[in-house]
JSON list of C-alpha atoms in Angstrom, two decimals:
[
{"chain": "V", "resi": 1, "resn": "MET", "atom": "CA", "xyz": [21.90, -34.01, -15.43]},
{"chain": "V", "resi": 2, "resn": "THR", "atom": "CA", "xyz": [18.81, -35.47, -17.09]},
{"chain": "V", "resi": 3, "resn": "ALA", "atom": "CA", "xyz": [19.04, -35.48, -20.91]},
{"chain": "V", "resi": 4, "resn": "TYR", "atom": "CA", "xyz": [15.97, -33.33, -21.62]},
{"chain": "V", "resi": 5, "resn": "MET", "atom": "CA", "xyz": [17.37, -30.59, -19.38]},
{"chain": "V", "resi": 6, "resn": "ASP", "atom": "CA", "xyz": [20.26, -30.23, -21.84]},
{"chain": "V", "resi": 7, "resn": "HIS", "atom": "CA", "xyz": [17.97, -29.01, -24.62]},
{"chain": "V", "resi": 8, "resn": "LYS", "atom": "CA", "xyz": [15.00, -27.47, -22.81]},
{"chain": "V", "resi": 9, "resn": "ASN", "atom": "CA", "xyz": [15.25, -24.21, -20.90]},
{"chain": "V", "resi": 10, "resn": "LEU", "atom": "CA", "xyz": [13.14, -24.90, -17.83]},
{"chain": "V", "resi": 11, "resn": "ALA", "atom": "CA", "xyz": [13.56, -21.28, -16.72]},
{"chain": "V", "resi": 12, "resn": "ASN", "atom": "CA", "xyz": [11.79, -20.03, -19.86]},
{"chain": "V", "resi": 13, "resn": "GLU", "atom": "CA", "xyz": [8.85, -17.76, -19.02]},
{"chain": "V", "resi": 14, "resn": "VAL", "atom": "CA", "xyz": [7.47, -17.16, -22.53]},
{"chain": "V", "resi": 15, "resn": "ILE", "atom": "CA", "xyz": [4.58, -19.20, -23.90]},
{"chain": "V", "resi": 16, "resn": "ASP", "atom": "CA", "xyz": [2.57, -18.86, -27.11]},
{"chain": "V", "resi": 17, "resn": "ASP", "atom": "CA", "xyz": [-1.18, -18.37, -27.08]},
{"chain": "V", "resi": 18, "resn": "ALA", "atom": "CA", "xyz": [-2.06, -21.79, -28.52]},
{"chain": "V", "resi": 19, "resn": "ARG", "atom": "CA", "xyz": [-0.06, -23.65, -25.88]},
{"chain": "V", "resi": 20, "resn": "ALA", "atom": "CA", "xyz": [-1.49, -21.44, -23.13]},
{"chain": "V", "resi": 21, "resn": "ARG", "atom": "CA", "xyz": [-5.05, -22.22, -24.25]},
{"chain": "V", "resi": 22, "resn": "GLU", "atom": "CA", "xyz": [-4.24, -25.94, -24.39]},
{"chain": "V", "resi": 23, "resn": "ILE", "atom": "CA", "xyz": [-2.98, -25.95, -20.80]},
{"chain": "V", "resi": 24, "resn": "THR", "atom": "CA", "xyz": [-5.83, -23.78, -19.52]},
{"chain": "V", "resi": 25, "resn": "ASP", "atom": "CA", "xyz": [-8.47, -25.97, -21.14]},
{"chain": "V", "resi": 26, "resn": "GLY", "atom": "CA", "xyz": [-6.83, -29.10, -19.75]},
{"chain": "V", "resi": 27, "resn": "VAL", "atom": "CA", "xyz": [-6.74, -27.77, -16.20]},
{"chain": "V", "resi": 28, "resn": "HIS", "atom": "CA", "xyz": [-10.37, -26.66, -16.39]},
{"chain": "V", "resi": 29, "resn": "ARG", "atom": "CA", "xyz": [-11.45, -30.10, -17.65]},
{"chain": "V", "resi": 30, "resn": "VAL", "atom": "CA", "xyz": [-9.71, -31.82, -14.75]},
{"chain": "V", "resi": 31, "resn": "LEU", "atom": "CA", "xyz": [-11.14, -29.40, -12.17]},
{"chain": "V", "resi": 32, "resn": "ASP", "atom": "CA", "xyz": [-14.62, -29.92, -13.59]},
{"chain": "V", "resi": 33, "resn": "ARG", "atom": "CA", "xyz": [-14.22, -33.71, -13.34]},
{"chain": "V", "resi": 34, "resn": "ILE", "atom": "CA", "xyz": [-13.04, -33.39, -9.73]},
{"chain": "V", "resi": 35, "resn": "ALA", "atom": "CA", "xyz": [-16.06, -31.25, -8.86]},
{"chain": "V", "resi": 36, "resn": "ALA", "atom": "CA", "xyz": [-18.41, -33.77, -10.48]},
{"chain": "V", "resi": 37, "resn": "ALA", "atom": "CA", "xyz": [-16.74, -36.65, -8.61]},
{"chain": "V", "resi": 38, "resn": "GLU", "atom": "CA", "xyz": [-17.05, -34.79, -5.29]},
{"chain": "V", "resi": 39, "resn": "GLU", "atom": "CA", "xyz": [-20.76, -34.23, -5.88]},
{"chain": "V", "resi": 40, "resn": "GLN", "atom": "CA", "xyz": [-21.33, -37.84, -6.92]},
{"chain": "V", "resi": 41, "resn": "ALA", "atom": "CA", "xyz": [-19.53, -39.15, -3.82]},
{"chain": "V", "resi": 42, "resn": "GLY", "atom": "CA", "xyz": [-21.33, -36.74, -1.50]},
{"chain": "V", "resi": 43, "resn": "ARG", "atom": "CA", "xyz": [-18.09, -35.02, -0.54]},
{"chain": "V", "resi": 44, "resn": "GLU", "atom": "CA", "xyz": [-17.77, -31.36, 0.36]},
{"chain": "V", "resi": 45, "resn": "ALA", "atom": "CA", "xyz": [-16.91, -29.16, -2.61]},
{"chain": "V", "resi": 46, "resn": "GLY", "atom": "CA", "xyz": [-13.20, -28.40, -2.60]},
{"chain": "V", "resi": 47, "resn": "SER", "atom": "CA", "xyz": [-12.30, -31.35, -0.35]},
{"chain": "V", "resi": 48, "resn": "VAL", "atom": "CA", "xyz": [-10.35, -33.02, -3.19]},
{"chain": "V", "resi": 49, "resn": "ARG", "atom": "CA", "xyz": [-7.25, -31.09, -4.21]},
{"chain": "V", "resi": 50, "resn": "LEU", "atom": "CA", "xyz": [-5.38, -31.28, -7.50]},
{"chain": "V", "resi": 51, "resn": "LEU", "atom": "CA", "xyz": [-1.60, -31.67, -7.48]},
{"chain": "V", "resi": 52, "resn": "ALA", "atom": "CA", "xyz": [-0.20, -31.03, -10.95]},
{"chain": "V", "resi": 53, "resn": "ALA", "atom": "CA", "xyz": [2.96, -32.93, -11.92]},
{"chain": "V", "resi": 54, "resn": "THR", "atom": "CA", "xyz": [5.17, -30.35, -13.62]},
{"chain": "V", "resi": 55, "resn": "LYS", "atom": "CA", "xyz": [8.16, -32.50, -14.56]},
{"chain": "V", "resi": 56, "resn": "THR", "atom": "CA", "xyz": [9.73, -31.26, -17.84]},
{"chain": "V", "resi": 57, "resn": "ARG", "atom": "CA", "xyz": [7.43, -28.19, -17.89]},
{"chain": "V", "resi": 58, "resn": "ASP", "atom": "CA", "xyz": [9.01, -24.74, -17.93]},
{"chain": "V", "resi": 59, "resn": "ILE", "atom": "CA", "xyz": [8.05, -21.68, -15.88]},
{"chain": "V", "resi": 60, "resn": "GLY", "atom": "CA", "xyz": [5.79, -20.24, -18.59]},
{"chain": "V", "resi": 61, "resn": "GLU", "atom": "CA", "xyz": [3.77, -23.46, -18.80]},
{"chain": "V", "resi": 62, "resn": "ILE", "atom": "CA", "xyz": [3.52, -23.84, -15.03]},
{"chain": "V", "resi": 63, "resn": "MET", "atom": "CA", "xyz": [2.36, -20.25, -14.54]},
{"chain": "V", "resi": 64, "resn": "VAL", "atom": "CA", "xyz": [-0.45, -20.75, -17.07]},
{"chain": "V", "resi": 65, "resn": "ALA", "atom": "CA", "xyz": [-1.56, -23.81, -15.07]},
{"chain": "V", "resi": 66, "resn": "ILE", "atom": "CA", "xyz": [-1.48, -21.77, -11.86]},
{"chain": "V", "resi": 67, "resn": "ASP", "atom": "CA", "xyz": [-3.50, -19.00, -13.51]},
{"chain": "V", "resi": 68, "resn": "ALA", "atom": "CA", "xyz": [-6.02, -21.67, -14.56]},
{"chain": "V", "resi": 69, "resn": "GLY", "atom": "CA", "xyz": [-6.52, -22.84, -10.98]},
{"chain": "V", "resi": 70, "resn": "VAL", "atom": "CA", "xyz": [-3.67, -25.21, -10.02]},
{"chain": "V", "resi": 71, "resn": "ARG", "atom": "CA", "xyz": [-2.62, -24.62, -6.41]},
{"chain": "V", "resi": 72, "resn": "MET", "atom": "CA", "xyz": [-0.15, -27.46, -5.79]},
{"chain": "V", "resi": 73, "resn": "ILE", "atom": "CA", "xyz": [2.71, -28.55, -8.01]},
{"chain": "V", "resi": 74, "resn": "GLY", "atom": "CA", "xyz": [4.87, -31.65, -7.88]},
{"chain": "V", "resi": 75, "resn": "GLU", "atom": "CA", "xyz": [8.35, -32.40, -9.17]},
{"chain": "V", "resi": 76, "resn": "ASN", "atom": "CA", "xyz": [10.27, -35.67, -9.03]},
{"chain": "V", "resi": 77, "resn": "ARG", "atom": "CA", "xyz": [13.76, -34.25, -9.60]},
{"chain": "V", "resi": 78, "resn": "PRO", "atom": "CA", "xyz": [15.22, -31.79, -7.09]},
{"chain": "V", "resi": 79, "resn": "GLN", "atom": "CA", "xyz": [17.44, -30.33, -9.81]},
{"chain": "V", "resi": 80, "resn": "GLU", "atom": "CA", "xyz": [14.30, -29.22, -11.67]},
{"chain": "V", "resi": 81, "resn": "VAL", "atom": "CA", "xyz": [13.06, -27.49, -8.54]},
{"chain": "V", "resi": 82, "resn": "THR", "atom": "CA", "xyz": [16.38, -25.65, -8.37]},
{"chain": "V", "resi": 83, "resn": "ALA", "atom": "CA", "xyz": [16.16, -24.62, -12.04]},
{"chain": "V", "resi": 84, "resn": "LYS", "atom": "CA", "xyz": [12.63, -23.24, -11.73]},
{"chain": "V", "resi": 85, "resn": "ALA", "atom": "CA", "xyz": [12.23, -22.06, -8.14]},
{"chain": "V", "resi": 86, "resn": "GLU", "atom": "CA", "xyz": [13.57, -18.51, -8.41]},
{"chain": "V", "resi": 87, "resn": "GLY", "atom": "CA", "xyz": [11.58, -17.60, -11.51]},
{"chain": "V", "resi": 88, "resn": "LEU", "atom": "CA", "xyz": [8.43, -19.29, -10.27]},
{"chain": "V", "resi": 89, "resn": "ALA", "atom": "CA", "xyz": [8.67, -17.56, -6.89]},
{"chain": "V", "resi": 90, "resn": "ARG", "atom": "CA", "xyz": [9.01, -14.17, -8.60]},
{"chain": "V", "resi": 91, "resn": "ARG", "atom": "CA", "xyz": [6.10, -14.77, -10.98]},
{"chain": "V", "resi": 92, "resn": "CYS", "atom": "CA", "xyz": [3.92, -16.12, -8.18]},
{"chain": "V", "resi": 93, "resn": "ALA", "atom": "CA", "xyz": [4.70, -13.09, -6.01]},
{"chain": "V", "resi": 94, "resn": "GLU", "atom": "CA", "xyz": [3.48, -10.86, -8.84]},
{"chain": "V", "resi": 95, "resn": "ARG", "atom": "CA", "xyz": [0.12, -12.62, -8.49]},
{"chain": "V", "resi": 96, "resn": "GLY", "atom": "CA", "xyz": [0.03, -12.44, -4.69]},
{"chain": "V", "resi": 97, "resn": "PHE", "atom": "CA", "xyz": [1.09, -16.06, -4.11]},
{"chain": "V", "resi": 98, "resn": "SER", "atom": "CA", "xyz": [3.95, -17.42, -2.04]},
{"chain": "V", "resi": 99, "resn": "LEU", "atom": "CA", "xyz": [5.87, -20.43, -3.32]},
{"chain": "V", "resi": 100, "resn": "GLY", "atom": "CA", "xyz": [7.84, -22.97, -1.32]},
{"chain": "V", "resi": 101, "resn": "VAL", "atom": "CA", "xyz": [8.23, -26.56, -0.21]},
{"chain": "V", "resi": 102, "resn": "ALA", "atom": "CA", "xyz": [5.17, -28.17, 1.30]},
{"chain": "V", "resi": 103, "resn": "GLY", "atom": "CA", "xyz": [5.41, -28.03, 5.05]},
{"chain": "V", "resi": 104, "resn": "ALA", "atom": "CA", "xyz": [7.31, -24.75, 5.12]},
{"chain": "V", "resi": 105, "resn": "ALA", "atom": "CA", "xyz": [5.79, -21.83, 6.98]},
{"chain": "V", "resi": 106, "resn": "PRO", "atom": "CA", "xyz": [4.08, -19.73, 4.30]},
{"chain": "V", "resi": 107, "resn": "ASP", "atom": "CA", "xyz": [3.71, -15.97, 4.21]},
{"chain": "V", "resi": 108, "resn": "ALA", "atom": "CA", "xyz": [0.45, -15.40, 6.07]},
{"chain": "V", "resi": 109, "resn": "ALA", "atom": "CA", "xyz": [-0.38, -12.51, 3.73]},
{"chain": "V", "resi": 110, "resn": "ALA", "atom": "CA", "xyz": [-0.24, -14.63, 0.58]},
{"chain": "V", "resi": 111, "resn": "GLU", "atom": "CA", "xyz": [-1.92, -17.77, -0.70]},
{"chain": "V", "resi": 112, "resn": "HIS", "atom": "CA", "xyz": [0.71, -20.51, -0.55]},
{"chain": "V", "resi": 113, "resn": "ILE", "atom": "CA", "xyz": [1.53, -22.76, -3.50]},
{"chain": "V", "resi": 114, "resn": "PRO", "atom": "CA", "xyz": [3.72, -25.62, -2.30]},
{"chain": "V", "resi": 115, "resn": "PHE", "atom": "CA", "xyz": [6.27, -27.72, -4.14]},
{"chain": "V", "resi": 116, "resn": "HIS", "atom": "CA", "xyz": [5.87, -31.42, -3.43]},
{"chain": "V", "resi": 117, "resn": "LEU", "atom": "CA", "xyz": [8.37, -34.11, -4.31]},
{"chain": "V", "resi": 118, "resn": "ILE", "atom": "CA", "xyz": [6.71, -37.04, -6.07]},
{"chain": "V", "resi": 119, "resn": "GLY", "atom": "CA", "xyz": [8.51, -40.28, -6.80]},
{"chain": "V", "resi": 120, "resn": "GLN", "atom": "CA", "xyz": [11.49, -42.03, -5.27]},
{"chain": "V", "resi": 121, "resn": "LEU", "atom": "CA", "xyz": [13.90, -39.94, -3.22]},
{"chain": "V", "resi": 122, "resn": "GLN", "atom": "CA", "xyz": [17.63, -40.58, -3.21]},
{"chain": "V", "resi": 123, "resn": "SER", "atom": "CA", "xyz": [19.28, -40.16, 0.18]},
{"chain": "V", "resi": 124, "resn": "ASN", "atom": "CA", "xyz": [21.74, -37.59, -1.19]},
{"chain": "V", "resi": 125, "resn": "LYS", "atom": "CA", "xyz": [18.84, -35.40, -2.34]},
{"chain": "V", "resi": 126, "resn": "ILE", "atom": "CA", "xyz": [17.02, -35.29, 1.01]},
{"chain": "V", "resi": 127, "resn": "GLY", "atom": "CA", "xyz": [18.16, -31.74, 1.74]},
{"chain": "V", "resi": 128, "resn": "LYS", "atom": "CA", "xyz": [16.69, -30.39, -1.49]},
{"chain": "V", "resi": 129, "resn": "ALA", "atom": "CA", "xyz": [13.05, -31.50, -1.46]},
{"chain": "V", "resi": 130, "resn": "LEU", "atom": "CA", "xyz": [10.03, -32.60, 0.55]},
{"chain": "V", "resi": 131, "resn": "PRO", "atom": "CA", "xyz": [9.85, -36.39, 0.24]},
{"chain": "V", "resi": 132, "resn": "VAL", "atom": "CA", "xyz": [7.49, -39.27, 0.13]},
{"chain": "V", "resi": 133, "resn": "VAL", "atom": "CA", "xyz": [8.89, -41.91, 2.48]},
{"chain": "V", "resi": 134, "resn": "ASP", "atom": "CA", "xyz": [8.47, -45.66, 2.27]},
{"chain": "V", "resi": 135, "resn": "SER", "atom": "CA", "xyz": [10.68, -46.92, 5.09]},
{"chain": "V", "resi": 136, "resn": "ILE", "atom": "CA", "xyz": [11.72, -46.11, 8.64]},
{"chain": "V", "resi": 137, "resn": "ASP", "atom": "CA", "xyz": [15.33, -45.86, 7.49]},
{"chain": "V", "resi": 138, "resn": "LEU", "atom": "CA", "xyz": [14.56, -43.03, 5.05]},
{"chain": "V", "resi": 139, "resn": "ALA", "atom": "CA", "xyz": [12.35, -41.27, 7.59]},
{"chain": "V", "resi": 140, "resn": "GLU", "atom": "CA", "xyz": [15.15, -41.37, 10.16]},
{"chain": "V", "resi": 141, "resn": "LYS", "atom": "CA", "xyz": [17.59, -39.82, 7.68]},
{"chain": "V", "resi": 142, "resn": "ILE", "atom": "CA", "xyz": [15.12, -37.02, 6.97]},
{"chain": "V", "resi": 143, "resn": "SER", "atom": "CA", "xyz": [14.55, -36.55, 10.69]},
{"chain": "V", "resi": 144, "resn": "ARG", "atom": "CA", "xyz": [18.26, -36.07, 11.36]},
{"chain": "V", "resi": 145, "resn": "ARG", "atom": "CA", "xyz": [18.56, -33.50, 8.56]},
{"chain": "V", "resi": 146, "resn": "ALA", "atom": "CA", "xyz": [15.45, -31.64, 9.72]},
{"chain": "V", "resi": 147, "resn": "VAL", "atom": "CA", "xyz": [16.55, -31.50, 13.36]},
{"chain": "V", "resi": 148, "resn": "ALA", "atom": "CA", "xyz": [19.98, -30.23, 12.30]},
{"chain": "V", "resi": 149, "resn": "ARG", "atom": "CA", "xyz": [18.30, -27.41, 10.36]},
{"chain": "V", "resi": 150, "resn": "GLY", "atom": "CA", "xyz": [15.77, -26.64, 13.07]},
{"chain": "V", "resi": 151, "resn": "ILE", "atom": "CA", "xyz": [12.76, -27.32, 10.82]},
{"chain": "V", "resi": 152, "resn": "THR", "atom": "CA", "xyz": [9.79, -29.68, 10.69]},
{"chain": "V", "resi": 153, "resn": "VAL", "atom": "CA", "xyz": [9.24, -31.54, 7.43]},
{"chain": "V", "resi": 154, "resn": "GLY", "atom": "CA", "xyz": [5.83, -32.78, 6.34]},
{"chain": "V", "resi": 155, "resn": "VAL", "atom": "CA", "xyz": [5.91, -36.26, 4.76]},
{"chain": "V", "resi": 156, "resn": "LEU", "atom": "CA", "xyz": [3.58, -38.87, 3.30]},
{"chain": "V", "resi": 157, "resn": "LEU", "atom": "CA", "xyz": [4.04, -42.61, 3.87]},
{"chain": "V", "resi": 158, "resn": "GLU", "atom": "CA", "xyz": [3.84, -44.53, 0.59]},
{"chain": "V", "resi": 159, "resn": "VAL", "atom": "CA", "xyz": [2.09, -47.91, 0.73]},
{"chain": "V", "resi": 160, "resn": "ASN", "atom": "CA", "xyz": [2.35, -50.44, -2.11]},
{"chain": "V", "resi": 161, "resn": "GLU", "atom": "CA", "xyz": [-1.30, -51.49, -2.17]},
{"chain": "V", "resi": 162, "resn": "SER", "atom": "CA", "xyz": [-1.06, -53.13, -5.62]},
{"chain": "V", "resi": 163, "resn": "GLY", "atom": "CA", "xyz": [1.80, -55.42, -4.63]},
{"chain": "V", "resi": 164, "resn": "GLU", "atom": "CA", "xyz": [3.56, -54.68, -7.93]},
{"chain": "V", "resi": 165, "resn": "GLU", "atom": "CA", "xyz": [7.33, -55.08, -7.74]},
{"chain": "V", "resi": 166, "resn": "SER", "atom": "CA", "xyz": [7.82, -52.10, -10.06]},
{"chain": "V", "resi": 167, "resn": "LYS", "atom": "CA", "xyz": [6.28, -49.77, -7.46]},
{"chain": "V", "resi": 168, "resn": "SER", "atom": "CA", "xyz": [7.93, -48.49, -4.32]},
{"chain": "V", "resi": 169, "resn": "GLY", "atom": "CA", "xyz": [6.16, -48.32, -0.99]},
{"chain": "V", "resi": 170, "resn": "CYS", "atom": "CA", "xyz": [5.94, -50.35, 2.18]},
{"chain": "V", "resi": 171, "resn": "ASP", "atom": "CA", "xyz": [3.97, -53.56, 2.59]},
{"chain": "V", "resi": 172, "resn": "PRO", "atom": "CA", "xyz": [0.39, -52.71, 3.68]},
{"chain": "V", "resi": 173, "resn": "ALA", "atom": "CA", "xyz": [0.78, -55.15, 6.58]},
{"chain": "V", "resi": 174, "resn": "HIS", "atom": "CA", "xyz": [3.61, -53.01, 7.97]},
{"chain": "V", "resi": 175, "resn": "ALA", "atom": "CA", "xyz": [2.11, -49.58, 7.30]},
{"chain": "V", "resi": 176, "resn": "ILE", "atom": "CA", "xyz": [0.62, -48.98, 10.76]},
{"chain": "V", "resi": 177, "resn": "ARG", "atom": "CA", "xyz": [3.85, -49.98, 12.52]},
{"chain": "V", "resi": 178, "resn": "ILE", "atom": "CA", "xyz": [5.95, -47.74, 10.26]},
{"chain": "V", "resi": 179, "resn": "ALA", "atom": "CA", "xyz": [3.52, -44.84, 10.67]},
{"chain": "V", "resi": 180, "resn": "GLN", "atom": "CA", "xyz": [3.67, -45.18, 14.46]},
{"chain": "V", "resi": 181, "resn": "LYS", "atom": "CA", "xyz": [7.47, -45.16, 14.36]},
{"chain": "V", "resi": 182, "resn": "ILE", "atom": "CA", "xyz": [7.55, -42.09, 12.10]},
{"chain": "V", "resi": 183, "resn": "GLY", "atom": "CA", "xyz": [5.23, -40.39, 14.57]},
{"chain": "V", "resi": 184, "resn": "THR", "atom": "CA", "xyz": [7.90, -40.64, 17.27]},
{"chain": "V", "resi": 185, "resn": "LEU", "atom": "CA", "xyz": [10.62, -38.95, 15.20]},
{"chain": "V", "resi": 186, "resn": "ASP", "atom": "CA", "xyz": [11.61, -35.34, 15.78]},
{"chain": "V", "resi": 187, "resn": "GLY", "atom": "CA", "xyz": [11.59, -32.95, 12.82]},
{"chain": "V", "resi": 188, "resn": "ILE", "atom": "CA", "xyz": [8.94, -34.91, 10.90]},
{"chain": "V", "resi": 189, "resn": "GLU", "atom": "CA", "xyz": [5.18, -34.51, 10.68]},
{"chain": "V", "resi": 190, "resn": "LEU", "atom": "CA", "xyz": [3.38, -37.47, 9.10]},
{"chain": "V", "resi": 191, "resn": "ARG", "atom": "CA", "xyz": [0.62, -35.84, 7.05]},
{"chain": "V", "resi": 192, "resn": "GLY", "atom": "CA", "xyz": [-0.98, -38.87, 5.47]},
{"chain": "V", "resi": 193, "resn": "LEU", "atom": "CA", "xyz": [-0.65, -41.95, 3.30]},
{"chain": "V", "resi": 194, "resn": "MET", "atom": "CA", "xyz": [-0.32, -42.27, -0.46]},
{"chain": "V", "resi": 195, "resn": "THR", "atom": "CA", "xyz": [-0.37, -45.04, -3.03]},
{"chain": "V", "resi": 196, "resn": "ILE", "atom": "CA", "xyz": [-0.32, -45.48, -6.78]},
{"chain": "V", "resi": 197, "resn": "GLY", "atom": "CA", "xyz": [-3.22, -47.44, -8.24]},
{"chain": "V", "resi": 198, "resn": "ALA", "atom": "CA", "xyz": [-2.72, -50.87, -9.78]},
{"chain": "V", "resi": 199, "resn": "HIS", "atom": "CA", "xyz": [-1.62, -50.75, -13.44]},
{"chain": "V", "resi": 200, "resn": "VAL", "atom": "CA", "xyz": [-4.73, -52.50, -14.76]},
{"chain": "V", "resi": 201, "resn": "HIS", "atom": "CA", "xyz": [-7.82, -51.56, -16.77]},
{"chain": "V", "resi": 202, "resn": "ASP", "atom": "CA", "xyz": [-10.27, -52.93, -14.18]},
{"chain": "V", "resi": 203, "resn": "GLU", "atom": "CA", "xyz": [-11.43, -49.90, -12.20]},
{"chain": "V", "resi": 204, "resn": "THR", "atom": "CA", "xyz": [-12.77, -52.17, -9.45]},
{"chain": "V", "resi": 205, "resn": "VAL", "atom": "CA", "xyz": [-9.27, -53.47, -8.75]},
{"chain": "V", "resi": 206, "resn": "ILE", "atom": "CA", "xyz": [-7.84, -49.93, -8.73]},
{"chain": "V", "resi": 207, "resn": "ARG", "atom": "CA", "xyz": [-10.52, -48.68, -6.34]},
{"chain": "V", "resi": 208, "resn": "ARG", "atom": "CA", "xyz": [-9.99, -51.66, -4.04]},
{"chain": "V", "resi": 209, "resn": "GLY", "atom": "CA", "xyz": [-6.42, -50.54, -3.37]},
{"chain": "V", "resi": 210, "resn": "PHE", "atom": "CA", "xyz": [-7.40, -47.00, -2.45]},
{"chain": "V", "resi": 211, "resn": "SER", "atom": "CA", "xyz": [-10.28, -48.29, -0.31]},
{"chain": "V", "resi": 212, "resn": "HIS", "atom": "CA", "xyz": [-7.93, -50.55, 1.63]},
{"chain": "V", "resi": 213, "resn": "LEU", "atom": "CA", "xyz": [-5.48, -47.66, 2.13]},
{"chain": "V", "resi": 214, "resn": "ARG", "atom": "CA", "xyz": [-8.26, -45.47, 3.51]},
{"chain": "V", "resi": 215, "resn": "LYS", "atom": "CA", "xyz": [-9.27, -48.18, 6.02]}
]
């Protein structure tokens, strides 16, 4: 169990007014910046979606973010999903939302708020979360689990565009081959590519990686 989970109650649903205002203001600032970036780039309004990383945040904090406009949440530890899921699902249902893993069939009558897994996935945690994959081997393991359960799992292929050894992801030169192989697997739907920008201050270098991934 992760250390912070020993002293923080992630199932807590109570939040004070000052913290709620802080979260709400932060979400609104980010959404405003996204809208401005869409307009500047000539993209359709709403075409860029915000996924809020909610690691270490409790149910009360996450629900304030959802009330402020967040419609996708990401966790990088399946045990956190387990600790929060029941309470979050109940609170979301009170607001007319359904909550579940991305790729699951949502309740058609409710707006769906998916859980995404962000970060590296351990093989023994495959059954607990929707993963980002960076190799054929991991995709095949997920495929076998999905077929056994009779489900289809949506995945993203991570590409290490920056070339940094500290980052996971496949070599860009192999991305097309791996994507084609994933496309042949049962129980998996490849929904796109993802990368993490280079850890540098030069925005030109960061943008170059995302531009190459798009191509």
